[in-house]
XYZ file of N, CA, C and O in Angstrom:
824
model
N 75.032 65.502 112.792
C 75.150 66.292 114.025
C 76.450 67.095 114.068
O 76.475 68.264 114.409
N 77.562 66.424 113.690
C 78.857 67.117 113.683
C 78.844 68.293 112.709
O 79.422 69.339 112.964
N 78.178 68.089 111.575
C 78.099 69.134 110.564
C 77.356 70.345 111.094
O 77.732 71.499 110.845
N 76.278 70.103 111.841
C 75.481 71.190 112.405
C 76.269 71.953 113.475
O 76.205 73.181 113.551
N 77.024 71.209 114.286
C 77.840 71.840 115.331
C 78.931 72.701 114.688
O 79.183 73.829 115.116
N 79.554 72.153 113.652
C 80.608 72.893 112.946
C 80.058 74.186 112.348
O 80.683 75.246 112.419
N 78.860 74.095 111.781
C 78.219 75.272 111.199
C 77.908 76.306 112.278
O 78.125 77.510 112.095
N 77.436 75.831 113.423
C 77.114 76.725 114.541
C 78.365 77.451 115.038
O 78.349 78.658 115.265
N 79.464 76.703 115.192
C 80.724 77.291 115.672
C 81.230 78.330 114.676
O 81.642 79.433 115.059
N 81.182 77.969 113.406
C 81.643 78.891 112.358
C 80.843 80.186 112.374
O 81.390 81.288 112.341
N 79.513 80.051 112.426
C 78.648 81.240 112.436
C 78.887 82.089 113.684
O 78.832 83.321 113.625
N 79.168 81.425 114.801
C 79.421 82.141 116.053
C 80.710 82.956 115.952
O 80.748 84.125 116.354
N 81.762 82.343 115.392
C 83.028 83.057 115.238
C 82.909 84.202 114.229
O 83.479 85.272 114.411
N 82.148 83.964 113.178
C 81.932 85.021 112.185
C 81.214 86.213 112.822
O 81.534 87.373 112.555
N 80.265 85.920 113.685
C 79.537 86.992 114.383
C 80.483 87.789 115.289
O 80.412 89.021 115.343
N 81.372 87.084 115.980
C 82.334 87.755 116.864
C 83.266 88.643 116.038
O 83.523 89.805 116.389
N 83.778 88.111 114.926
C 84.688 88.884 114.062
C 83.983 90.105 113.491
O 84.547 91.196 113.415
N 82.716 89.930 113.123
C 81.937 91.053 112.593
C 81.776 92.155 113.637
O 81.895 93.349 113.331
N 81.542 91.762 114.882
C 81.415 92.735 115.961
C 82.735 93.461 116.204
O 82.754 94.671 116.463
N 83.839 92.726 116.095
C 85.158 93.346 116.242
C 85.391 94.370 115.135
O 85.917 95.457 115.383
N 84.990 94.045 113.925
C 85.132 94.975 112.810
C 84.297 96.228 113.029
O 84.737 97.344 112.754
N 83.084 96.039 113.537
C 82.200 97.180 113.781
C 82.792 98.150 114.806
O 82.515 99.352 114.773
N 83.617 97.604 115.711
C 84.262 98.442 116.729
C 85.575 99.044 116.230
O 86.205 99.842 116.937
N 85.975 98.649 115.037
C 87.276 99.089 114.515
C 87.144 99.652 113.104
O 87.946 99.347 112.226
N 86.125 100.484 112.898
C 85.925 101.177 111.621
C 85.804 100.241 110.422
O 86.159 100.592 109.295
N 85.307 99.033 110.680
C 85.120 98.094 109.579
C 86.360 97.287 109.248
O 86.376 96.528 108.274
N 87.416 97.450 110.042
C 88.679 96.738 109.812
C 88.875 95.624 110.833
O 88.388 95.701 111.952
N 89.634 94.615 110.422
C 90.032 93.556 111.346
C 91.465 93.137 111.006
O 91.817 92.975 109.825
N 92.299 93.023 112.024
C 93.663 92.539 111.848
C 93.705 91.075 112.278
O 93.105 90.705 113.287
N 94.418 90.272 111.532
C 94.488 88.846 111.870
C 95.046 88.645 113.278
O 94.634 87.726 113.984
N 95.947 89.526 113.708
C 96.532 89.394 115.050
C 95.513 89.635 116.158
O 95.687 89.178 117.294
N 94.428 90.363 115.839
C 93.388 90.610 116.841
C 92.714 89.306 117.274
O 92.269 89.174 118.416
N 92.639 88.360 116.341
C 91.925 87.118 116.632
C 92.625 86.296 117.705
O 91.984 85.530 118.421
N 93.935 86.466 117.808
C 94.701 85.703 118.803
C 94.238 86.030 120.227
O 94.283 85.178 121.111
N 93.802 87.277 120.432
C 93.336 87.681 121.757
C 92.064 86.940 122.163
O 91.737 86.860 123.343
N 91.347 86.426 121.168
C 90.073 85.745 121.439
C 90.147 84.249 121.102
O 89.120 83.580 121.031
N 91.374 83.759 120.906
C 91.590 82.345 120.571
C 90.766 81.904 119.362
O 90.194 80.803 119.336
N 90.697 82.782 118.377
C 89.975 82.461 117.141
C 91.001 82.166 116.048
O 91.919 82.955 115.818
N 90.854 81.050 115.382
C 91.803 80.668 114.335
C 91.643 81.584 113.117
O 90.527 81.992 112.768
N 92.765 81.864 112.479
C 92.737 82.773 111.318
C 92.011 82.192 110.113
O 91.692 82.909 109.170
N 91.735 80.898 110.168
C 91.029 80.280 109.032
C 89.638 80.875 108.854
O 89.073 80.848 107.753
N 89.094 81.454 109.947
C 87.753 82.042 109.833
C 87.773 83.317 108.987
O 86.750 83.687 108.399
N 88.913 83.953 108.915
C 89.050 85.097 108.012
C 88.986 84.616 106.567
O 88.360 85.260 105.713
N 89.621 83.478 106.300
C 89.576 82.906 104.957
C 88.146 82.497 104.599
O 87.685 82.721 103.474
N 87.447 81.920 105.566
C 86.046 81.528 105.341
C 85.206 82.763 105.014
O 84.410 82.752 104.066
N 85.400 83.826 105.781
C 84.632 85.053 105.556
C 84.992 85.677 104.205
O 84.126 86.212 103.502
N 86.271 85.598 103.853
C 86.709 86.137 102.559
C 86.070 85.351 101.419
O 85.592 85.934 100.430
N 86.051 84.050 101.555
C 85.449 83.202 100.511
C 83.943 83.429 100.392
O 83.360 83.230 99.316
N 83.316 83.836 101.488
C 81.885 84.129 101.475
C 81.591 85.534 100.958
O 80.432 85.923 100.794
N 82.664 86.321 100.731
C 82.489 87.687 100.243
C 82.140 88.679 101.337
O 81.684 89.788 101.046
N 82.356 88.284 102.591
C 82.013 89.154 103.719
C 83.111 90.177 104.011
O 82.839 91.265 104.518
N 84.351 89.804 103.713
C 85.479 90.703 103.945
C 86.420 90.657 102.743
O 86.349 89.740 101.913
N 87.309 91.659 102.682
C 88.321 91.706 101.631
C 89.692 91.905 102.273
O 89.821 92.632 103.261
N 90.700 91.282 101.724
C 92.070 91.459 102.204
C 92.669 92.680 101.508
O 92.731 92.717 100.281
N 93.085 93.674 102.268
C 93.620 94.905 101.676
C 95.120 95.050 101.905
O 95.777 95.884 101.286
N 95.670 94.251 102.805
C 97.100 94.243 103.065
C 97.405 92.979 103.851
O 96.477 92.279 104.294
N 98.674 92.665 104.021
C 99.028 91.463 104.767
C 98.477 91.533 106.192
O 98.815 92.430 106.955
N 97.581 90.596 106.517
C 97.001 90.557 107.848
C 95.936 91.593 108.117
O 95.472 91.730 109.248
N 95.517 92.336 107.087
C 94.519 93.401 107.256
C 93.329 93.142 106.336
O 93.493 92.988 105.122
N 92.136 93.130 106.924
C 90.906 92.870 106.173
C 89.875 93.952 106.494
O 89.895 94.541 107.572
N 88.991 94.195 105.533
C 87.911 95.151 105.770
C 86.571 94.527 105.405
O 86.494 93.604 104.581
N 85.549 95.064 106.012
C 84.175 94.682 105.674
C 83.954 94.991 104.190
O 84.260 96.093 103.729
N 83.480 94.029 103.443
C 83.312 94.215 101.994
C 82.280 95.287 101.652
O 82.205 95.725 100.498
N 81.523 95.741 102.633
C 80.495 96.759 102.374
C 81.044 98.185 102.495
O 80.329 99.130 102.200
N 82.286 98.335 102.953
C 82.831 99.680 103.104
C 83.912 99.952 102.066
O 84.452 99.028 101.453
N 84.218 101.236 101.882
C 85.280 101.641 100.963
C 86.590 101.721 101.740
O 86.642 102.276 102.840
N 87.636 101.191 101.174
C 88.924 101.199 101.866
C 89.474 102.616 102.027
O 89.407 103.437 101.112
N 90.013 102.896 103.194
C 90.727 104.138 103.473
C 92.212 103.798 103.383
O 92.792 103.238 104.305
N 92.846 104.120 102.263
C 94.232 103.695 102.040
C 95.197 104.298 103.055
O 96.200 103.669 103.412
N 94.899 105.511 103.539
C 95.742 106.115 104.580
C 95.710 105.246 105.851
O 96.741 104.971 106.464
N 94.512 104.834 106.218
C 94.335 104.057 107.450
C 94.920 102.648 107.297
O 95.567 102.137 108.211
N 94.700 102.041 106.128
C 95.237 100.709 105.879
C 96.752 100.688 106.033
O 97.314 99.836 106.722
N 97.417 101.646 105.399
C 98.876 101.710 105.477
C 99.335 101.978 106.900
O 100.320 101.412 107.374
N 98.589 102.811 107.603
C 98.951 103.180 108.968
C 98.885 101.990 109.924
O 99.826 101.753 110.689
N 97.802 101.237 109.882
C 97.660 100.137 110.837
C 98.494 98.921 110.448
O 98.804 98.085 111.297
N 98.884 98.836 109.177
C 99.711 97.704 108.751
C 101.200 98.003 108.901
O 102.031 97.104 108.763
N 101.528 99.266 109.190
C 102.921 99.683 109.373
C 102.990 100.549 110.623
O 102.976 101.788 110.550
N 103.043 99.948 111.804
C 102.921 100.667 113.076
C 103.888 101.826 113.288
O 103.551 102.792 113.961
N 105.087 101.758 112.716
C 106.085 102.813 112.927
C 105.913 104.004 111.987
O 106.611 105.008 112.102
N 104.989 103.898 111.072
C 104.785 104.951 110.073
C 104.145 106.198 110.674
O 103.182 106.098 111.439
N 104.684 107.357 110.312
C 104.074 108.640 110.681
C 103.931 109.455 109.403
O 104.907 109.663 108.669
N 102.727 109.917 109.113
C 102.540 110.762 107.932
C 103.224 112.103 108.180
O 103.101 112.696 109.259
N 103.931 112.585 107.158
C 104.742 113.783 107.339
C 104.745 114.653 106.089
O 104.031 114.378 105.119
N 105.529 115.723 106.137
C 105.743 116.607 105.002
C 104.414 117.022 104.351
O 103.492 117.423 105.047
N 104.327 116.931 103.018
C 103.143 117.429 102.311
C 101.890 116.603 102.588
O 100.776 117.142 102.586
N 102.044 115.326 102.845
C 100.866 114.508 103.151
C 100.240 114.950 104.468
O 99.019 115.106 104.581
N 101.081 115.171 105.482
C 100.569 115.655 106.771
C 99.994 117.055 106.628
O 98.950 117.372 107.219
N 100.641 117.899 105.837
C 100.123 119.263 105.629
C 98.784 119.225 104.893
O 97.938 120.103 105.090
N 98.585 118.221 104.053
C 97.286 118.028 103.403
C 96.214 117.759 104.448
O 95.117 118.332 104.407
N 96.528 116.922 105.439
C 95.587 116.662 106.536
C 95.294 117.938 107.317
O 94.172 118.150 107.772
N 96.308 118.778 107.468
C 96.162 120.018 108.234
C 95.573 121.163 107.401
O 95.392 122.280 107.908
N 95.277 120.901 106.133
C 94.702 121.939 105.271
C 95.696 122.981 104.809
O 95.326 124.103 104.491
N 96.974 122.597 104.733
C 98.011 123.560 104.362
C 98.789 123.152 103.114
O 99.889 123.638 102.895
N 98.232 122.280 102.305
C 98.928 121.864 101.097
C 97.996 121.887 99.901
O 96.842 121.475 99.996
N 98.524 122.375 98.782
C 97.748 122.368 97.540
C 98.022 121.084 96.757
O 97.436 120.859 95.711
N 98.943 120.279 97.266
C 99.258 119.024 96.599
C 98.103 118.052 96.794
O 97.732 117.732 97.918
N 97.542 117.599 95.698
C 96.397 116.698 95.772
C 96.819 115.353 96.352
O 97.961 114.917 96.197
N 95.865 114.714 97.036
C 96.138 113.387 97.581
C 96.441 112.428 96.434
O 95.826 112.486 95.378
N 97.418 111.571 96.636
C 97.805 110.622 95.597
C 98.028 109.249 96.228
O 97.857 109.070 97.432
N 98.404 108.305 95.406
C 98.639 106.963 95.927
C 100.008 106.846 96.595
O 100.299 105.867 97.273
N 100.866 107.854 96.380
C 102.186 107.870 97.000
C 102.209 108.942 98.076
O 101.919 110.111 97.804
N 102.564 108.563 99.293
C 102.490 109.479 100.428
C 103.866 109.798 100.990
O 104.819 109.036 100.851
N 103.964 110.967 101.641
C 105.164 111.335 102.388
C 105.036 110.719 103.777
O 104.076 111.008 104.504
N 105.997 109.888 104.137
C 105.945 109.235 105.438
C 107.332 109.231 106.075
O 108.346 109.239 105.382
N 107.362 109.221 107.392
C 108.620 109.190 108.134
C 108.646 107.958 109.028
O 107.640 107.613 109.657
N 109.795 107.319 109.068
C 109.999 106.129 109.909
C 111.383 106.223 110.549
O 112.219 107.012 110.117
N 111.639 105.422 111.573
C 112.967 105.441 112.202
C 114.039 104.901 111.259
O 113.746 104.135 110.331
N 115.272 105.280 111.510
C 116.402 104.745 110.750
C 116.402 103.221 110.814
O 116.042 102.618 111.821
N 116.785 102.606 109.715
C 116.915 101.148 109.602
C 115.573 100.422 109.612
O 115.529 99.194 109.620
N 114.466 101.185 109.607
C 113.147 100.543 109.545
C 112.834 100.301 108.077
O 112.662 101.241 107.304
N 112.778 99.060 107.687
C 112.616 98.735 106.275
C 111.420 97.815 106.055
O 111.392 96.700 106.554
N 110.445 98.309 105.334
C 109.261 97.520 105.015
C 109.038 97.597 103.508
O 108.976 98.680 102.931
N 108.915 96.451 102.877
C 108.802 96.393 101.420
C 107.610 97.195 100.891
O 107.682 97.792 99.820
N 106.518 97.224 101.657
C 105.307 97.900 101.184
C 105.480 99.412 101.056
O 104.654 100.097 100.455
N 106.573 99.948 101.622
C 106.801 101.395 101.577
C 107.556 101.838 100.328
O 107.766 103.040 100.127
N 107.958 100.899 99.487
C 108.820 101.241 98.357
C 108.164 102.200 97.363
O 108.866 102.903 96.635
N 106.846 102.240 97.332
C 106.153 103.138 96.395
C 105.837 104.504 97.005
O 105.171 105.324 96.382
N 106.326 104.723 98.229
C 106.052 105.978 98.913
C 107.328 106.802 99.091
O 108.445 106.307 98.908
N 107.143 108.075 99.435
C 108.258 108.984 99.643
C 108.678 108.873 101.105
O 108.101 109.521 101.973
N 109.666 108.053 101.370
C 110.031 107.703 102.743
C 111.196 108.553 103.253
O 112.211 108.719 102.578
N 111.032 109.079 104.467
C 112.084 109.847 105.128
C 112.496 109.093 106.391
O 111.643 108.699 107.189
N 113.775 108.894 106.557
C 114.309 108.180 107.719
C 114.938 109.176 108.694
O 115.704 110.049 108.282
N 114.603 109.057 109.967
C 115.128 109.982 110.972
C 115.666 109.223 112.177
O 115.305 108.073 112.417
N 116.505 109.892 112.941
C 117.045 109.310 114.165
C 115.957 109.208 115.231
O 114.994 109.985 115.234
N 116.141 108.294 116.144
C 115.152 108.058 117.195
C 114.891 109.288 118.059
O 113.778 109.473 118.558
N 115.906 110.150 118.228
C 115.745 111.291 119.133
C 114.783 112.351 118.597
O 114.283 113.178 119.364
N 114.511 112.330 117.285
C 113.555 113.303 116.724
C 112.367 112.618 116.055
O 111.498 113.272 115.498
N 112.341 111.289 116.138
C 111.265 110.534 115.483
C 109.877 110.942 115.991
O 108.934 111.091 115.205
N 109.719 111.138 117.294
C 108.411 111.481 117.854
C 108.238 112.987 118.086
O 107.228 113.399 118.653
N 109.164 113.784 117.642
C 109.064 115.235 117.800
C 107.875 115.775 116.996
O 107.821 115.643 115.779
N 106.904 116.359 117.694
C 105.732 116.898 117.008
C 104.692 115.858 116.630
O 103.781 116.140 115.836
N 104.797 114.669 117.195
C 103.841 113.602 116.869
C 102.443 113.946 117.381
O 102.265 114.377 118.516
N 101.457 113.746 116.523
C 100.063 113.987 116.902
C 99.173 113.014 116.127
O 99.678 112.104 115.464
N 97.876 113.195 116.213
C 96.939 112.362 115.464
C 95.952 113.253 114.719
O 95.610 114.336 115.199
N 95.521 112.796 113.565
C 94.530 113.529 112.777
C 93.532 112.541 112.201
O 93.753 111.331 112.222
N 92.447 113.083 111.688
C 91.448 112.272 111.001
C 91.740 112.296 109.502
O 92.026 113.347 108.934
N 91.670 111.164 108.867
C 91.793 111.124 107.417
C 90.499 111.688 106.815
O 89.504 111.865 107.525
N 90.481 111.952 105.502
C 89.245 112.426 104.873
C 88.056 111.485 105.080
O 86.904 111.908 105.015
N 88.345 110.204 105.386
C 87.274 109.241 105.615
C 86.963 109.065 107.099
O 86.159 108.207 107.472
N 87.608 109.877 107.936
C 87.265 109.896 109.355
C 88.009 108.944 110.257
O 87.681 108.817 111.433
N 89.035 108.273 109.748
C 89.831 107.364 110.576
C 91.036 108.089 111.167
O 91.579 109.007 110.552
N 91.461 107.668 112.344
C 92.562 108.328 113.036
C 93.903 107.715 112.648
O 94.076 106.490 112.690
N 94.854 108.580 112.271
C 96.202 108.124 111.923
C 97.228 109.025 112.602
O 96.928 110.147 113.008
N 98.453 108.527 112.701
C 99.539 109.312 113.274
C 100.145 110.230 112.218
O 100.345 109.821 111.072
N 100.410 111.465 112.602
C 101.116 112.372 111.709
C 101.839 113.415 112.559
O 101.663 113.458 113.777
N 102.641 114.247 111.920
C 103.321 115.316 112.640
C 102.454 116.568 112.668
O 101.615 116.791 111.783
N 102.661 117.385 113.707
C 101.909 118.632 113.796
C 102.440 119.636 112.771
O 103.431 119.379 112.064
N 101.774 120.771 112.676
C 102.073 121.734 111.619
C 103.511 122.243 111.693
O 104.215 122.307 110.674
N 103.962 122.610 112.894
C 105.314 123.168 113.026
C 106.390 122.154 112.620
O 107.377 122.527 111.974
N 106.208 120.899 112.977
C 107.176 119.883 112.563
C 107.187 119.752 111.046
O 108.243 119.620 110.413
N 106.000 119.797 110.441
C 105.905 119.674 108.984
C 106.593 120.828 108.268
O 107.263 120.630 107.239
N 106.430 122.038 108.795
C 107.083 123.199 108.180
C 108.596 123.020 108.234
O 109.310 123.276 107.250
N 109.101 122.568 109.369
C 110.537 122.296 109.481
C 110.962 121.227 108.476
O 111.994 121.363 107.796
N 110.168 120.183 108.370
C 110.534 119.061 107.505
C 110.573 119.436 106.032
O 111.474 119.007 105.295
N 109.606 120.211 105.566
C 109.607 120.545 104.136
C 110.759 121.483 103.786
O 111.267 121.457 102.662
N 111.164 122.304 104.747
C 112.327 123.173 104.510
C 113.604 122.338 104.532
O 114.485 122.490 103.680
N 113.693 121.438 105.498
C 114.867 120.579 105.611
C 115.010 119.657 104.397
O 116.122 119.336 103.967
N 113.877 119.260 103.824
C 113.893 118.313 102.693
C 113.542 118.997 101.379
O 113.018 118.356 100.462
N 113.826 120.276 101.277
C 113.361 121.052 100.112
C 113.892 120.539 98.771
O 113.261 120.747 97.729
N 115.033 119.853 98.776
C 115.568 119.311 97.525
C 114.723 118.154 97.011
O 114.827 117.794 95.837
N 113.906 117.581 97.880
C 113.029 116.477 97.474
C 111.578 116.928 97.303
O 110.700 116.106 97.065
N 111.348 118.237 97.435
C 109.987 118.778 97.387
C 109.866 119.783 96.242
O 110.861 120.315 95.756
N 108.643 120.051 95.837
C 108.367 121.099 94.852
C 108.390 122.442 95.574
O 107.626 122.653 96.517
N 109.244 123.358 95.125
C 109.409 124.630 95.824
C 108.113 125.446 95.876
O 107.855 126.151 96.859
N 107.286 125.343 94.842
C 106.021 126.085 94.860
C 105.082 125.554 95.937
O 104.361 126.326 96.578
N 105.093 124.251 96.146
C 104.291 123.670 97.222
C 104.797 124.137 98.580
O 104.014 124.446 99.493
N 106.117 124.191 98.713
C 106.716 124.637 99.975
C 106.313 126.078 100.279
O 105.859 126.386 101.386
N 106.466 126.944 99.306
C 106.131 128.364 99.501
C 104.662 128.544 99.848
O 104.310 129.327 100.727
N 103.800 127.807 99.154
C 102.360 127.922 99.432
C 102.053 127.500 100.869
O 101.319 128.208 101.579
N 102.601 126.377 101.292
C 102.318 125.878 102.640
C 102.813 126.841 103.714
O 102.130 127.059 104.728
N 103.973 127.415 103.508
C 104.511 128.356 104.496
C 103.685 129.638 104.540
O 103.392 130.167 105.619
N 103.262 130.120 103.381
C 102.402 131.321 103.359
C 101.089 131.055 104.075
O 100.586 131.905 104.818
N 100.520 129.869 103.842
C 99.271 129.507 104.513
C 99.486 129.338 106.018
O 98.617 129.699 106.819
N 100.637 128.814 106.402
C 100.961 128.660 107.820
C 101.031 130.027 108.499
O 100.505 130.209 109.604
N 101.660 130.970 107.833
C 101.801 132.323 108.389
C 100.438 132.970 108.640
O 100.250 133.726 109.595
N 99.461 132.631 107.797
C 98.111 133.197 107.951
C 97.353 132.579 109.120
O 96.384 133.170 109.597
N 97.801 131.419 109.577
C 97.063 130.700 110.619
C 97.127 131.436 111.949
O 98.192 131.838 112.408
N 95.963 131.575 112.594
C 95.917 132.209 113.910
C 96.499 131.300 114.987
O 96.922 131.769 116.043
N 96.482 130.000 114.729
C 96.979 129.063 115.724
C 98.448 128.697 115.525
O 98.956 127.763 116.162
N 99.160 129.405 114.646
C 100.582 129.101 114.445
C 101.355 129.398 115.729
O 100.992 130.260 116.516
N 102.417 128.646 115.918
C 103.230 128.780 117.124
C 104.695 128.930 116.706
O 105.406 127.939 116.530
N 105.123 130.168 116.537
C 106.482 130.441 116.065
C 107.529 129.977 117.074
O 108.615 129.530 116.699
N 107.184 130.071 118.359
C 108.122 129.604 119.388
C 108.352 128.108 119.260
O 109.493 127.622 119.320
N 107.277 127.370 119.072
C 107.392 125.924 118.878
C 108.172 125.625 117.601
O 109.015 124.715 117.577
N 107.892 126.373 116.556
C 108.591 126.189 115.285
C 110.098 126.357 115.479
O 110.897 125.561 114.992
N 110.467 127.396 116.219
C 111.876 127.664 116.482
C 112.509 126.546 117.317
O 113.642 126.116 117.052
N 111.773 126.059 118.308
C 112.280 124.985 119.167
C 112.504 123.704 118.355
O 113.535 123.026 118.508
N 111.526 123.369 117.501
C 111.657 122.186 116.659
C 112.862 122.325 115.732
O 113.647 121.379 115.560
N 112.966 123.503 115.104
C 114.054 123.742 114.150
C 115.419 123.589 114.824
O 116.355 123.037 114.245
N 115.509 124.050 116.068
C 116.769 123.925 116.805
C 117.089 122.460 117.088
O 118.239 122.017 116.939
N 116.086 121.695 117.496
C 116.301 120.273 117.780
C 116.662 119.490 116.521
O 117.351 118.472 116.582
N 116.186 119.992 115.371
C 116.482 119.337 114.093
C 117.772 119.854 113.473
O 118.197 119.376 112.414
N 118.376 120.863 114.129
C 119.642 121.414 113.644
C 119.526 122.310 112.436
O 120.485 122.468 111.669
N 118.349 122.941 112.253
C 118.147 123.797 111.073
C 117.480 125.125 111.465
O 116.735 125.700 110.679
N 117.765 125.614 112.662
C 117.067 126.799 113.167
C 117.245 128.013 112.266
O 116.257 128.664 111.895
N 118.479 128.347 111.912
C 118.722 129.536 111.085
C 118.038 129.406 109.728
O 117.439 130.367 109.224
N 118.120 128.232 109.135
C 117.514 128.001 107.822
C 116.004 128.186 107.872
O 115.411 128.829 106.991
N 115.353 127.645 108.888
C 113.895 127.741 109.013
C 113.470 129.182 109.268
O 112.546 129.697 108.622
N 114.121 129.836 110.210
C 113.758 131.218 110.537
C 113.943 132.131 109.327
O 113.081 132.970 109.028
N 115.042 131.956 108.609
C 115.300 132.788 107.432
C 114.267 132.525 106.335
O 113.759 133.457 105.684
N 113.931 131.269 106.131
C 112.987 130.912 105.077
C 111.596 131.447 105.390
O 110.929 132.036 104.520
N 111.158 131.271 106.631
C 109.828 131.758 107.013
C 109.786 133.271 106.981
O 108.776 133.870 106.540
N 110.859 133.918 107.385
C 110.913 135.388 107.377
C 110.750 135.939 105.972
O 110.106 136.964 105.758
N 111.309 135.237 104.982
C 111.200 135.679 103.573
C 109.757 135.610 103.074
O 109.389 136.336 102.158
N 108.968 134.743 103.677
C 107.588 134.566 103.231
C 106.628 135.585 103.822
O 105.490 135.714 103.378
N 107.068 136.305 104.858
C 106.204 137.313 105.485
C 106.006 138.492 104.531
O 106.897 138.875 103.812
């Protein structure tokens, strides 16, 4: 009898976790279970059954779906904002192909070991959320990134760490955009302390 009850409880929790995953693009965070008083051991049970896969610390996905590495990194590192060429790739303004190493921005002193393989930019808190927006990854998941004008400022400001041909291409493509906002670009550049540099660089591309 105890064995049957245990099996029933396990199956019930697995069903709840599966429903949570279905509401979260096939992902489940171990911390989500705390809200429902579900022990994390059920994630291990599901993993052993081949129902889910662990893709990062505390992050699991339905074994039937393909992992979205952009989304995995984003939800496992809450302070991360996609920036520079990676964000411009989302916005359709970069010829740089998607790779396993991404351009990301985080606050000063924010240190996470999992970011060591990525191109990390550290900024002060006063400009950390400047131009913050959300975009869809190629797989349709929502992640945080900077808007186009912030990205243009960033690639110019960080040009010593970027490929100049990529920078020139992105700026030329930005200039062609009907939705470009030069006033916003100028405002961002001023707040970042690089107004003259940005205006001069963009002017050369016209």
